[in-house]
Structures are given as structure tokens and as C-alpha cells.
Short mmCIF file of C-alpha atoms in Angstrom, two decimals:
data_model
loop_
_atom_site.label_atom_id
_atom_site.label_comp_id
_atom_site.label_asym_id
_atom_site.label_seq_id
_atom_site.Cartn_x
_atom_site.Cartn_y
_atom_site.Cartn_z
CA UNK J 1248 -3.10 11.09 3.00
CA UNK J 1249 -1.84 9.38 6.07
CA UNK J 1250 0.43 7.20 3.95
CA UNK J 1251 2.07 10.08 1.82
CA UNK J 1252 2.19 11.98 4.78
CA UNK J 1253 4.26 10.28 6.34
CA UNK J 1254 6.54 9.18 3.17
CA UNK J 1255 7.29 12.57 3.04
CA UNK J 1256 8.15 12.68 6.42
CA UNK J 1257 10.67 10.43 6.65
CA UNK J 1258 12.34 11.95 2.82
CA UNK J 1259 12.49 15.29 5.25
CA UNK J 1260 14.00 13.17 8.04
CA UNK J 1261 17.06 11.71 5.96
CA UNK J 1262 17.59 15.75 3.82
CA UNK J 1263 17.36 17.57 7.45
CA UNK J 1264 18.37 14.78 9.91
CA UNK J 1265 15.38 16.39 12.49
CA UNK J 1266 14.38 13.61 14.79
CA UNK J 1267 10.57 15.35 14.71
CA UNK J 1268 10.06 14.11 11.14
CA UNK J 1269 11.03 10.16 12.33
CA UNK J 1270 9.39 10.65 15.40
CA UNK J 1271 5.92 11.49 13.41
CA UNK J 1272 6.57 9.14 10.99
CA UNK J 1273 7.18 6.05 13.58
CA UNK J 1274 3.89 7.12 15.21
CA UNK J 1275 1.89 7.26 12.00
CA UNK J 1276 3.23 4.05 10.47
CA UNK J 1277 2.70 2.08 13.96
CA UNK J 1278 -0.66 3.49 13.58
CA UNK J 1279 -1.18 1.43 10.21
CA UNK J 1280 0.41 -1.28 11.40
CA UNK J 1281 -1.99 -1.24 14.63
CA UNK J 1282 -4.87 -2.06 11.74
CA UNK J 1283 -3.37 -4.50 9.66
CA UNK J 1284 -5.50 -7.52 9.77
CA UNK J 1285 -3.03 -10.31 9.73
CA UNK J 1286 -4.71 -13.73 7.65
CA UNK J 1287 -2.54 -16.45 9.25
CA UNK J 1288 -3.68 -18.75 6.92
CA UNK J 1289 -2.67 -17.03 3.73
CA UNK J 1290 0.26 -15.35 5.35
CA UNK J 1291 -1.51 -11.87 3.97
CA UNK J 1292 -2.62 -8.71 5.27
CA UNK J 1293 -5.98 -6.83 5.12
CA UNK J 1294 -6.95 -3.56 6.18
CA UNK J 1295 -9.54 -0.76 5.79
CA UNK J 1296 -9.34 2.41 3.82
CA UNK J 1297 -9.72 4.89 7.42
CA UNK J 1298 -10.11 4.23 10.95
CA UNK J 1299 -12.28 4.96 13.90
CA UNK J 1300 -14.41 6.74 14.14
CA UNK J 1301 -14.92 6.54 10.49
CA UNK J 1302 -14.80 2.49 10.08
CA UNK J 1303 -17.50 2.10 13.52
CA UNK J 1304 -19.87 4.97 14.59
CA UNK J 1305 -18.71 8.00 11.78
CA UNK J 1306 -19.54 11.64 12.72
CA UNK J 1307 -22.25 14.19 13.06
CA UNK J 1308 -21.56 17.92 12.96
CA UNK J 1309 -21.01 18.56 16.26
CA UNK J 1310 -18.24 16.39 15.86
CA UNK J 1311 -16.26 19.04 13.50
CA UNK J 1312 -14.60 16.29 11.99
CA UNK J 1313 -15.21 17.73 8.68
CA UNK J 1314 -16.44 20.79 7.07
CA UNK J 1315 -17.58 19.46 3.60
CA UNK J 1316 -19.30 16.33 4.70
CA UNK J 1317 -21.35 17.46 7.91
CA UNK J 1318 -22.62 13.61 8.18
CA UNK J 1319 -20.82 10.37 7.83
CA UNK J 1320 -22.42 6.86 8.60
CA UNK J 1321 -19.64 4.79 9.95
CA UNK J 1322 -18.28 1.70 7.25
CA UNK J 1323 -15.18 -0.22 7.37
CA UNK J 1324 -14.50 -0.10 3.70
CA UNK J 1325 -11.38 -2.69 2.54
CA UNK J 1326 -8.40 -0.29 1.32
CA UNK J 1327 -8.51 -0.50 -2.46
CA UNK J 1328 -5.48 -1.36 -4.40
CA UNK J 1329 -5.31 1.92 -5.81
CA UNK J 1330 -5.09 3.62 -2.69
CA UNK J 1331 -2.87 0.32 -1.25
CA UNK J 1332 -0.51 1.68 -3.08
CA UNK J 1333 0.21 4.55 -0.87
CA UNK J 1334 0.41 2.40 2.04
CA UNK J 1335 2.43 0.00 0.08
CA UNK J 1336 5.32 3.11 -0.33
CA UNK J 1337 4.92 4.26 3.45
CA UNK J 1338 5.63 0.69 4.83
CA UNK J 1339 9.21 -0.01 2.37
CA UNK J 1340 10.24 4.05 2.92
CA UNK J 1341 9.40 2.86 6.97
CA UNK J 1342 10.97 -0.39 6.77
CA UNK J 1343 13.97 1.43 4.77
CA UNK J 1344 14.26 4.15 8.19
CA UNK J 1345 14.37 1.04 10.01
CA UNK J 1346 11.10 1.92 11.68
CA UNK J 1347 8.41 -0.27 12.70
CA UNK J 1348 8.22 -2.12 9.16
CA UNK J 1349 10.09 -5.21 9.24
CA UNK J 1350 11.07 -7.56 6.49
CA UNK J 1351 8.44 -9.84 7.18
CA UNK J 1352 5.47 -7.24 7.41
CA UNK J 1353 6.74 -6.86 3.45
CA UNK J 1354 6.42 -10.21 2.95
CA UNK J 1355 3.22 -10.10 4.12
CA UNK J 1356 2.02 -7.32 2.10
CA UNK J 1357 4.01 -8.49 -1.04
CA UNK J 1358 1.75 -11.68 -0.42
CA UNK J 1359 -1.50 -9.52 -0.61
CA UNK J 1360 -0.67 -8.55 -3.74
CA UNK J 1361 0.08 -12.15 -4.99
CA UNK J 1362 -2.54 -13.97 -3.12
CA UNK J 1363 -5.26 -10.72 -3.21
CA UNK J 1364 -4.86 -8.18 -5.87
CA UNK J 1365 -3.57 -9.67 -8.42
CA UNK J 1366 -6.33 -12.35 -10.20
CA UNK J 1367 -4.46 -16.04 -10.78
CA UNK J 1368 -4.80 -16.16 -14.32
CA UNK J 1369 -2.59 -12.88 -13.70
CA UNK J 1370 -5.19 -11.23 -16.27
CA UNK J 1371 -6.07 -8.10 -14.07
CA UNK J 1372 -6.11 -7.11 -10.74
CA UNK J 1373 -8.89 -6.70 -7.83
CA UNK J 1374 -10.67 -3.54 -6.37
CA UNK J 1375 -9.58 -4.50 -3.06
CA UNK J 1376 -6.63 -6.08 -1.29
CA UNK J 1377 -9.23 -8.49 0.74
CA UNK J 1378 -9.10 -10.52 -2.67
CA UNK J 1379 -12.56 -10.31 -2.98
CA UNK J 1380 -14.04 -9.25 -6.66
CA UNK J 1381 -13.20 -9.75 -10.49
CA UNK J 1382 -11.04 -7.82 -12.11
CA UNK J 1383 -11.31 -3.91 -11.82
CA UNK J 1384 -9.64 -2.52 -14.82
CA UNK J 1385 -9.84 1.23 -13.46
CA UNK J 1386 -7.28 -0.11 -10.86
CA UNK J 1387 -4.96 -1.73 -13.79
CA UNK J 1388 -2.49 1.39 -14.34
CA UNK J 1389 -1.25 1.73 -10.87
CA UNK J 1390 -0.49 -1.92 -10.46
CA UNK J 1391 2.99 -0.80 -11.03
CA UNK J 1392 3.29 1.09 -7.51
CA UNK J 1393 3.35 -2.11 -6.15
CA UNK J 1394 6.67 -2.91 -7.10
CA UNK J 1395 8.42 -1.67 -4.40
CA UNK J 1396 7.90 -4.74 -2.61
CA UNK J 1397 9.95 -6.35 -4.88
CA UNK J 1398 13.29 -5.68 -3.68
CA UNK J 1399 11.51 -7.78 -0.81
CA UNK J 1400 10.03 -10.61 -2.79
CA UNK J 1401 11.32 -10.76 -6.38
CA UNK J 1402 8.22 -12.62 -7.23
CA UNK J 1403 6.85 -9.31 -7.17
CA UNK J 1404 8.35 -8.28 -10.43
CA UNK J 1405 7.88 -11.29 -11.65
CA UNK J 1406 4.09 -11.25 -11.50
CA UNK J 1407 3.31 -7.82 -12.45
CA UNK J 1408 5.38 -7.98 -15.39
CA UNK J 1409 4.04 -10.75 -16.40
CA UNK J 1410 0.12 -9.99 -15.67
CA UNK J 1411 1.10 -6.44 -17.49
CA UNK J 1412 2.25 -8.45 -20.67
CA UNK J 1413 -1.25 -10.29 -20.31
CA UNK J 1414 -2.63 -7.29 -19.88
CA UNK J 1415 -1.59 -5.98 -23.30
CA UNK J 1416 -2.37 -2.26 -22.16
CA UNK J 1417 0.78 -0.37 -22.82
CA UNK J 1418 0.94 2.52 -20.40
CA UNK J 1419 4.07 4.40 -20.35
CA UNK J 1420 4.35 5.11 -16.22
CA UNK J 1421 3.96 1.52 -15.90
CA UNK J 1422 6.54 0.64 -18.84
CA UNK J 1423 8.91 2.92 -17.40
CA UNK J 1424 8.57 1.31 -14.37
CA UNK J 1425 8.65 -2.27 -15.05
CA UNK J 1426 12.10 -1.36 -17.10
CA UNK J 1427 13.45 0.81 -13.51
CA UNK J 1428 12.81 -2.50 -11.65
CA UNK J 1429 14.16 -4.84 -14.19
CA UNK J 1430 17.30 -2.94 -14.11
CA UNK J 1431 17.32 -3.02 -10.28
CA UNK J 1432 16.40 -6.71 -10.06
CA UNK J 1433 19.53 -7.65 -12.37
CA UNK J 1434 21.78 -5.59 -10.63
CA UNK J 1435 20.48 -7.62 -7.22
CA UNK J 1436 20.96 -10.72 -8.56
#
């Protein structure tokens, strides 16, 4: 929600030019960016589907955090790739504003997907973007929402075409897709 939110804050921003939309929108994507988990290492970032209190102590009813679920036991569940993917198109529409994003914090996140989501024998793709877990096939189709990050890191386009082919599940969103960013990546280079 957060993520496409705030996409669709900053779309409002550039059609109306009212500083309120990039003012929300710099506060909610410095809020993701407060709970990236940065992997020195692997030069990746990690981070949880929600936040506090959700991820440490949840809620009780008294809290009125939420009407349908009255109880919540507090879990700091890894974002999943699916959901990633929303996140993914918050921090390029941010980094395209020129807000809090920078080029490197796509690097970063285009390395997730290399070094996390997407398996090495570039068969499949994980659950999570911790890069923990097989391959979760329910996940496959969206795979393509990750290609934003390749007007970043062309090795992004690379790779998901490529696992896609491996794949051998046509989908037509994701052939579509694949095709928009092939066009884009030859007019680049």
C-alpha cells in the first residue's frame, strides 16, 4: 500500500505541480529507506514486509489499529518478491523526482534481485528478497516488475530475460514487457 501510495503521489506531483504530493511522498519513501537492511557484503538490500509495531510487539484491540484483525502477534516477515515489486516502482518513480532514492540505493536493490530473487541457474525466482528458499513459482509472473531497475543496471534485463526464456512459461504481461524494455535498452545503448 505504502509503496503504491506513494507512486501515485509523486504521478499527482509532476500532473498538478502541488508540493503536498512530493512532500508526502519524500516522507514515505525516507520511511522505506529508514528499513532497508543494507548487506555490505553482498552489496544488497533486505527488508520486511511492515514495520513497527507490526514487525516487534503487533496490536491488541485497544490499539484500533485494525478493525478486521482485532489481534496481531508481532513478526518481522522478509518482503516477498511479489510484493518487492511495489517497493521496487516507489524507489525508481522516487529516485526519478530526485527524492531520497539515489543511483546507488538502485544498485543495491537491482543487486537483490540478482544476488536474492532470482535462483543462479536463473531457473525461477525466490519467495523472498533475503535469498533464502527454492524457487517459488507462484512468484514467477511478476518477475517482470522488476525491470525497472534496469535502466539502472542493464544486467537487469539481461537476467530476467534470460531466466524467463528458461522459464519457458509464456505469459503475455511479462512478454509485453520484456519486448517494452528491449526496445528501451537499444535505444540507451
Amino acid at each position: 500500500f505504502l509503496a503504491m501510495h506513494t507512486s501515485t503521489q509523486l504521478a499527482l506531483f509532476r500532473l498538478t505541480g502541488k508540493k503536498e504530493y512530493r512532500e508526502r511522498s519524500e516522507k514515505m519513501s525516507q520511511l522505506l529507506k529508514n528499513h532497508l537492511q543494507y548487506n555490505q557484503e553482498n552489496d544488497v538490500y533486505v527488508w520486511t514486509y511492515w514495520y513497527e509495531p507490526m514487525t516487534t510487539v503487533g496490536w491488541k484491540p485497544e490499539d484500533m489499529l485494525s478493525s478486521n484483525v482485532m489481534y496481531y502477534k508481532g513478526s518481522p516477515n522478509v518482503e516477498d518478491s511479489s510484493h518487492g515489486v511495489l517497493d521496487i516502482a516507489m524507489a525508481v518513480s522516487a529516485n526519478r523526482a530526485g527524492i531520497v532514492f539515489s543511483k546507488e540505493d538502485l544498485l543495491r536493490f537491482s543487486n537483490t534481485l540478482l544476488k536474492h530473487v532470482v535462483l543462479p541457474d536463473r531457473s525461477g525466482i525466490r519467495r523472498a528478497v533475503d535469498g533464502k528458499g527454492g524457487d517459488h513459482g507462484a512468484y514467477f509472473p511478476i518477475l517482470h516488475g522488476w525491470l525497472e531497475l534496469a535502466a539502472t543496471n542493464p544486467e537487469v534485463y539481461n537476467t530476467i530475460r534470460q531466466t524467463y526464456l528458461n522459464r519457458g512459461e509464456e505469459n503475455l504481461a511479462f512478454t509485453a514487457e520484456l519486448l517494452r524494455w528491449e526496445r528501451k535498452m537499444k535505444a540507451k545503448n
